[in-house]
Amino acid sequence: MSTDHTVVDGAGHRPAPFRPDLYAGAAFVVLGLAFAIGGSRYDVGSALRMGSGYVPLALGGLLVVLGLLVVAMGFRGGDPSIRDVQREPIPWRRGGLLVAAIMFFGFFVSGLGLGPTLFVTTFIAAMAGHGTSPLKAALTAAGITALCLVVFVALLQLRLPLLGDWLGG
Amino acid sequence: MDGILLGLETALQPTNILICLLGVTLGTAVGVLPGIGPTATVALLLPITFEFDPVASLIMLAGIYYGAQYGGSTTAILLNLPGESSSVVTALDGHQMARQGRAGPALATAALGSFFAGTVGTIVLALFAPPLAQLALKFGPADYFAIVVLGLIASIALASGSAVKALAMIVLGLLLGTIGQDQFTGVPRFTFGVRELYGGLDFVSLAVGLFGLAEIIRNLETKNSSSIVTKKVEGLWLSKDDFRRIRNPVLRGTALGSVLGVLPGGGHVLASFTSYSVEKNLSKEPKKFGTGVIEGVAAPESANNAAAQTSFIPLLSLGLPAHPVMALLVGAFIIQGITPGPNVINDEPELVWGLIASMWVGNLLLVALNLPLIGIWVKMLSVPYEVMFPAIIAFASIGCYSLGLNSWDVFAIAAAGVVGYFLIRWGCEAAPLLLGFVLGPLLEENLRRAMIISRGDPTVFLTRPISASLLILAALIIIIAVLPSVRRKREVVFQGEDD
């Protein structure tokens, strides 16, 4: 659709497709299909009495079309707004640590209570930093945990137990 | 004007002033941290505000928003690290001024310009929101559907990246908004039997994930090595000559910002870019822009703040958020049991006018508080990122969990953060997704209502004059946004410094 970038050197010498557009487009197609198929399992109804599945099915279909357009854009030179931007490697390990930290919090906060969960969460998160040693991460985690307990428990009086059921709190 | 008086009465109650002060301080403290823009700041601090009653919590939120914007400008000027696209322009000349040892005047200009623009914006808001709400009361479901579509489409035209991707992100947001119980039939959709998802995805988690976690992962791609140019900020006062030079840029920036701020989808970004180009074109020495001229700070900062104020007009009169921060406010309204829309201004006058008046009070507090406390904010800037981001992760987790004591809200942060990181990496902006998510239920409800009223006749959207004209406008915007020549012009505006 955004046709301001045309391939100059003819059909025979097309540059390689622009990867980020292919990925983004594919993601939209997959998500669109998922919502459309999921939506079609609910009562779709008619235009007069739209059922629960009508809107998800229609929007899912639209997302598939848009995803295909994005893929097409990738074959026609790529999205000009990010084409020339340098992309750094994906920080898999650091990102993974952050996700692990948040998941840990979600899984254990009710069982272990706010204090211990927060310490472990911030420790795992801090380990994602550039050049952070375990000792430094532990110190950071201790400081942040103390700060959060003061702010959220003492000042804002959130009803979160400091120690969870598993620890007899 | 009765409304304003009522508002001032509400806003000037000692507890509310205190809450506004708390919001402004917290907002500045978090907003000043590099890499955290106003949207992320508001999302992160949102859970705290739910501790208060509706009026107080919204006053606090508005305070956080202004504080965050001001904090963002401070970071842009001192570190050359704009937290959000609207302060990119401030950084151009502001940072150069800081390098020349004129950080004080740059910060003072930003504060005073913002205060003046905020005052004017508040008056514009008070004048235009009530009549617009009256008008909106006559809207039927078809008109409402059309206005939501227009709002969503307009946000594409103002996004800086690819229009197709922005549209896809909106649709994805709309789809995510359908998760949870269907409001018409009560059927749970896409919940996979998880009871906690019946109420829908938690929008605070979504916002924190998209704007907080995704941003942190992105920042961890490279080793962060930024240093402050000035450890000490001195000479906050402007000279007579400075005052003379900023007078007209502030006035023009305020006017531009007031008008453009009403536009859905990021009028404040457009306002700051446009006002900068305008000043550059009007200047006798356009070449000096970018080397640290005070006009280059005054104009965009005023435009940005005036726009921040007038972007409340569609929110308070139509219930339509103009940009992601407004979308967060809609979420806050809903959590407080208030449905944003044309009725709010009549049903909850104390709340709406109190909010409007406290914005002005908040702006005043910013000038009174931020300039004297600048030393503290500068200290906050020197907190290393390695310490800061674990703290943000902790705040985000506690905040989202404390809202409903629901672990799924915490898992949602992780999911939204990962998905957001990749989509942003692939050139898709997160803001349209959040707008779509917030407006999705409104869109579906009005679509289904309109179709029932019209007995399944889809032409209803084109036969009602209001809805027809709004939809035609939306179609025009799409056509313009994808037309090559206009796109190129738009890119020039967004690159600003090249014209």
mmCIF file of C-alpha atoms in Angstrom, chain B residues 130-144 317-318 342-343 464 466-467:
data_model
loop_
_atom_site.group_PDB
_atom_site.id
_atom_site.type_symbol
_atom_site.label_atom_id
_atom_site.label_comp_id
_atom_site.label_asym_id
_atom_site.label_seq_id
_atom_site.Cartn_x
_atom_site.Cartn_y
_atom_site.Cartn_z
ATOM 1 C CA PRO B 130 -19.219 21.206 27.553
ATOM 2 C CA PRO B 131 -20.826 22.268 24.224
ATOM 3 C CA LEU B 132 -19.201 19.328 22.482
ATOM 4 C CA ALA B 133 -20.596 17.002 25.123
ATOM 5 C CA GLN B 134 -24.068 18.527 24.587
ATOM 6 C CA LEU B 135 -23.724 17.850 20.881
ATOM 7 C CA ALA B 136 -22.528 14.314 21.508
ATOM 8 C CA LEU B 137 -25.648 13.545 23.543
ATOM 9 C CA LYS B 138 -27.599 13.619 20.282
ATOM 10 C CA PHE B 139 -25.365 10.927 18.782
ATOM 11 C CA GLY B 140 -26.931 7.554 18.047
ATOM 12 C CA PRO B 141 -25.001 4.264 18.087
ATOM 13 C CA ALA B 142 -24.180 4.602 14.382
ATOM 14 C CA ASP B 143 -22.674 8.057 14.951
ATOM 15 C CA TYR B 144 -20.729 6.794 17.900
ATOM 16 C CA SER B 317 -16.809 15.327 25.956
ATOM 17 C CA LEU B 318 -16.933 12.132 23.882
ATOM 18 C CA PRO B 342 -20.874 12.869 26.978
ATOM 19 C CA ASN B 343 -22.853 12.161 30.149
ATOM 20 C CA ARG B 464 -27.260 9.345 9.027
ATOM 21 C CA ILE B 466 -23.267 12.736 11.294
ATOM 22 C CA SER B 467 -21.995 9.201 10.895
#
